[in-house]
CSV table of C-alpha atoms in Angstrom, one decimal:
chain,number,residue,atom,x,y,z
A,1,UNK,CA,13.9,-13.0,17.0
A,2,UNK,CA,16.8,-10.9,17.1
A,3,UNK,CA,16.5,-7.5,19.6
A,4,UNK,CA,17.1,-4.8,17.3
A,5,UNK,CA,19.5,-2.6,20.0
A,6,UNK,CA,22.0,-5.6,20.8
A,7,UNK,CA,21.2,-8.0,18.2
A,8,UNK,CA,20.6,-11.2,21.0
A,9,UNK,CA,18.6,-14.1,20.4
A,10,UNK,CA,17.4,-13.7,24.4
A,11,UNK,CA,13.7,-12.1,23.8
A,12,UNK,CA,10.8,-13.3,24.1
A,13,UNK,CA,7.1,-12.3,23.4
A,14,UNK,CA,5.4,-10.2,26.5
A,15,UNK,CA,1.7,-9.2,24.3
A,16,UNK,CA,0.4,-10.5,21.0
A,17,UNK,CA,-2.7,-9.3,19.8
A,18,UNK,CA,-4.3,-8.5,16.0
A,19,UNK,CA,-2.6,-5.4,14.5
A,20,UNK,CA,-4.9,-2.7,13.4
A,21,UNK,CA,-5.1,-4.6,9.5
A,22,UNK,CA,-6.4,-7.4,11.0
A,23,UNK,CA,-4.3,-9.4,8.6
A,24,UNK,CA,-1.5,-9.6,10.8
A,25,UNK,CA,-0.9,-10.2,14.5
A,26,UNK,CA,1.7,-7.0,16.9
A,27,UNK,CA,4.0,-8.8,19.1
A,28,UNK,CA,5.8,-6.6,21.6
A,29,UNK,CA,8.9,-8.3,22.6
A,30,UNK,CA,11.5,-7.6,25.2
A,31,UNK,CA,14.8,-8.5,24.9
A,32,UNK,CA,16.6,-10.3,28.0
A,33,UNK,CA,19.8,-8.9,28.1
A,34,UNK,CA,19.4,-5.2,27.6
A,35,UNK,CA,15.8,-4.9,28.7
A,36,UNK,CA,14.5,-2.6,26.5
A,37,UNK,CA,11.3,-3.4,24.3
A,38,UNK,CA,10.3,-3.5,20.7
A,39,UNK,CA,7.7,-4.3,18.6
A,40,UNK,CA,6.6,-6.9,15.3
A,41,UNK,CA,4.2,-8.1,12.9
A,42,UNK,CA,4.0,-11.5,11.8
A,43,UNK,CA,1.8,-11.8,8.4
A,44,UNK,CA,0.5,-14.8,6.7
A,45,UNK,CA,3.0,-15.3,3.6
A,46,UNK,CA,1.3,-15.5,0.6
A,47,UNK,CA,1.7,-16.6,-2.9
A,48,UNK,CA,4.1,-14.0,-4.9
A,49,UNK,CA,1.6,-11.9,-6.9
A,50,UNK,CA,3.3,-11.2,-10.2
A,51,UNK,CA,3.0,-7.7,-11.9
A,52,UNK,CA,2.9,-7.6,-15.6
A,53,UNK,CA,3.7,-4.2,-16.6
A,54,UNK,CA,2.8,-2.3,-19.7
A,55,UNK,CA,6.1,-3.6,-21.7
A,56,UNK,CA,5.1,-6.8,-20.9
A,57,UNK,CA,8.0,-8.0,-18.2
A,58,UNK,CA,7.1,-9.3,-15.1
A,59,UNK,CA,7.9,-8.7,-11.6
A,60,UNK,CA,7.3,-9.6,-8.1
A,61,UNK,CA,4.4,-7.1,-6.4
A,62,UNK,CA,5.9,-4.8,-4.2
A,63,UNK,CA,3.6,-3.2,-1.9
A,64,UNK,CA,6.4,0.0,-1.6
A,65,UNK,CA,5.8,1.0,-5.1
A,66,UNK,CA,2.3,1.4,-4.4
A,67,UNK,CA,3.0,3.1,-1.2
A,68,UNK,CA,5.3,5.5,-3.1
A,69,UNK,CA,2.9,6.7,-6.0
A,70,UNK,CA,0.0,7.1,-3.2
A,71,UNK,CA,2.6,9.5,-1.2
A,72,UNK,CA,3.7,11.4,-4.1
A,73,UNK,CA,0.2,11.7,-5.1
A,74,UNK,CA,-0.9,12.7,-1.3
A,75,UNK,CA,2.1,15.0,-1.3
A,76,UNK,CA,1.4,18.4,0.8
A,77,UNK,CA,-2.1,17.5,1.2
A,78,UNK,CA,-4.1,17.1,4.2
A,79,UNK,CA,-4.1,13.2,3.9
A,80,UNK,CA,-3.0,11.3,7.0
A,81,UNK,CA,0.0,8.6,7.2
A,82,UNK,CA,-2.7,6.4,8.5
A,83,UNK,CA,-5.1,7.5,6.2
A,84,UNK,CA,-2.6,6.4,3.2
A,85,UNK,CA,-1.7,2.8,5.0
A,86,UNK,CA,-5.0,1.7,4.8
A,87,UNK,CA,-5.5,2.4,1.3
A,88,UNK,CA,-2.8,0.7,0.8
A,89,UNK,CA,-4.3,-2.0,2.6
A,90,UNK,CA,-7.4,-2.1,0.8
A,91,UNK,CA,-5.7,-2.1,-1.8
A,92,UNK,CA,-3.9,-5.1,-1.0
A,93,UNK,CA,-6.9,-6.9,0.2
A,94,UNK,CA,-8.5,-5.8,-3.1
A,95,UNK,CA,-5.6,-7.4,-5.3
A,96,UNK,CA,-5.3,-10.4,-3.2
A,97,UNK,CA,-8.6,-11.3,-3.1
A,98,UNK,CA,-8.8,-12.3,-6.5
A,99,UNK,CA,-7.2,-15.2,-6.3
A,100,UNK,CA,-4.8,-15.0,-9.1
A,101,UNK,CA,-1.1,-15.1,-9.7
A,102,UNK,CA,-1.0,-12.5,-12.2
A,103,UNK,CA,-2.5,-9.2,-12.4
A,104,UNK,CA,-1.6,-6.3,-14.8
A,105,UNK,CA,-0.2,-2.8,-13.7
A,106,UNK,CA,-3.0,-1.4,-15.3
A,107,UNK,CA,-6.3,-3.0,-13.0
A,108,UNK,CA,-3.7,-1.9,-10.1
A,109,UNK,CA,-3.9,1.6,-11.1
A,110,UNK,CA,-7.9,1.5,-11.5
A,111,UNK,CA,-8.0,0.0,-8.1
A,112,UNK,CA,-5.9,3.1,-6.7
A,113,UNK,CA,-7.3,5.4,-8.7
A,114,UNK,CA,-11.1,4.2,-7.5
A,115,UNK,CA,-9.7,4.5,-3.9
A,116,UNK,CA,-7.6,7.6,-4.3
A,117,UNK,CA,-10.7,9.1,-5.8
A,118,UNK,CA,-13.1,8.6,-2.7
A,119,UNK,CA,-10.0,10.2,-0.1
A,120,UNK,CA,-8.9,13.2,-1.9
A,121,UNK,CA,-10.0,14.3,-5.5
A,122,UNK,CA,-6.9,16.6,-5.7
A,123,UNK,CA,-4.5,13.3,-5.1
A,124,UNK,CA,-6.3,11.0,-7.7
A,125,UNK,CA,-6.2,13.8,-9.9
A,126,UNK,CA,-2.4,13.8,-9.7
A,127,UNK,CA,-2.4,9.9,-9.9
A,128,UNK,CA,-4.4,10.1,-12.5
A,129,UNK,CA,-2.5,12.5,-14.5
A,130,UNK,CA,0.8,10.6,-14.0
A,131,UNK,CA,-0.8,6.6,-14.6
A,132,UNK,CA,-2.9,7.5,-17.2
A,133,UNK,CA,-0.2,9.8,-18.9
A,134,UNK,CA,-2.1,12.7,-20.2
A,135,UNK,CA,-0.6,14.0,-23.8
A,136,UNK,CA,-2.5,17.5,-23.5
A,137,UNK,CA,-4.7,19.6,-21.5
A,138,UNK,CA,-7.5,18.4,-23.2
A,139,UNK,CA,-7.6,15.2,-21.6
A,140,UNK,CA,-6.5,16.6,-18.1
A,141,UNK,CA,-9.4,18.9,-18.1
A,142,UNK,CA,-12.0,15.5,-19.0
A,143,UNK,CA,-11.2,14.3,-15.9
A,144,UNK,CA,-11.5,16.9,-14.2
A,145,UNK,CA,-14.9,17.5,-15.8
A,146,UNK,CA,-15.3,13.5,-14.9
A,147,UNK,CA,-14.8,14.6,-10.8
A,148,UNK,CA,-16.8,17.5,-11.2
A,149,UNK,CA,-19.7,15.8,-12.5
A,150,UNK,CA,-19.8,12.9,-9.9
C-alpha cells in the first residue's frame, strides 16, 4: 500500500479491525519513512451489478450515484452524514442480496424511496418527486396524502 503523503511502498498495517459496515475490515497503517499514519478499507469484491435504466442501456452500479440523489434529497435537512451512509449501506446490502446480475433503476428507486421514507418524509418526498417524475400537482399532493395517511 502506497502512503498517501510520500507515496512509499514502506508501510505496514499497525490495527485491523471490522469497519462500522461490517462488510469491510479499517486498517490503520503507518508509513515507514515519513511516520505519519493513515487509514483503509478492504471490501470483499463482488460481482459487477449491472443497472438497466429506463432507456434500456446498461451500466455498471455505482454506489456514488446513489449517494448523490440521497444527498440532494437530504439537502439542508437535519439528516446526518452517517445517517445517509448507512442507507446507503442498506441499500447496498438490500441490492446485493438478491443474488442477481441485473436489477433495474426502477426496484433501486423503491428500495430508496422505502428507506428514505422511514428517515425523513420531507427527503423521500423530494426523491420521490424527482424518480417518479411528477407531471402536475395532482400527483405531488397523492403522495403526500400517501405520507400523511401512514
Amino acid at each position: 500500500m502506497k502512503c498517501p503523503y510520500c507515496s512509499s511502498d514502506n508501510t505496514r498495517v499497525i490495527d485491523s479491525r471490522p469497519a462500522d459496515d461490517n462488510y469491510s475490515i479499517r486498517r490503520r497503517r503507518l508509513c515507514d519513512d515519513c511516520g505519519k499514519r493513515f487509514t483503509t478499507y478492504e471490501k470483499v469484491e463482488t460481482i459487477p451489478l449491472i443497472v438497466i435504466k429506463k432507456d434500456n442501456n446498461r451500466e455498471q452500479y455505482d454506489r456514488a450515484k446513489v449517494e448523490a440523489g440521497i444527498l440532494r434529497a437530504c439537502h439542508k435537512r437535519p439528516v446526518s452524514v452517517d445517517l445517509i451512509s448507512q442507507l446507503v449501506d442498506t441499500v447496498e446490502v438490500d441490492i446485493f442480496s438478491r443474488e442477481e446480475k441485473e436489477i433495474s433503476s426502477s426496484e433501486i428507486g423503491e428500495i430508496v424511496m422505502n428507506r428514505l421514507q422511514e428517515l425523513d418524509p420531507v427527503a423521500y418526498v423530494r426523491f420521490a418527486s424527482v424518480y417518479r417524475e411528477f407531471k402536475d400537482v395532482n400527483t405531488f399532493m397523492d403522495e403526500l396524502k400517501k405520507i400523511l395517511d401512514n
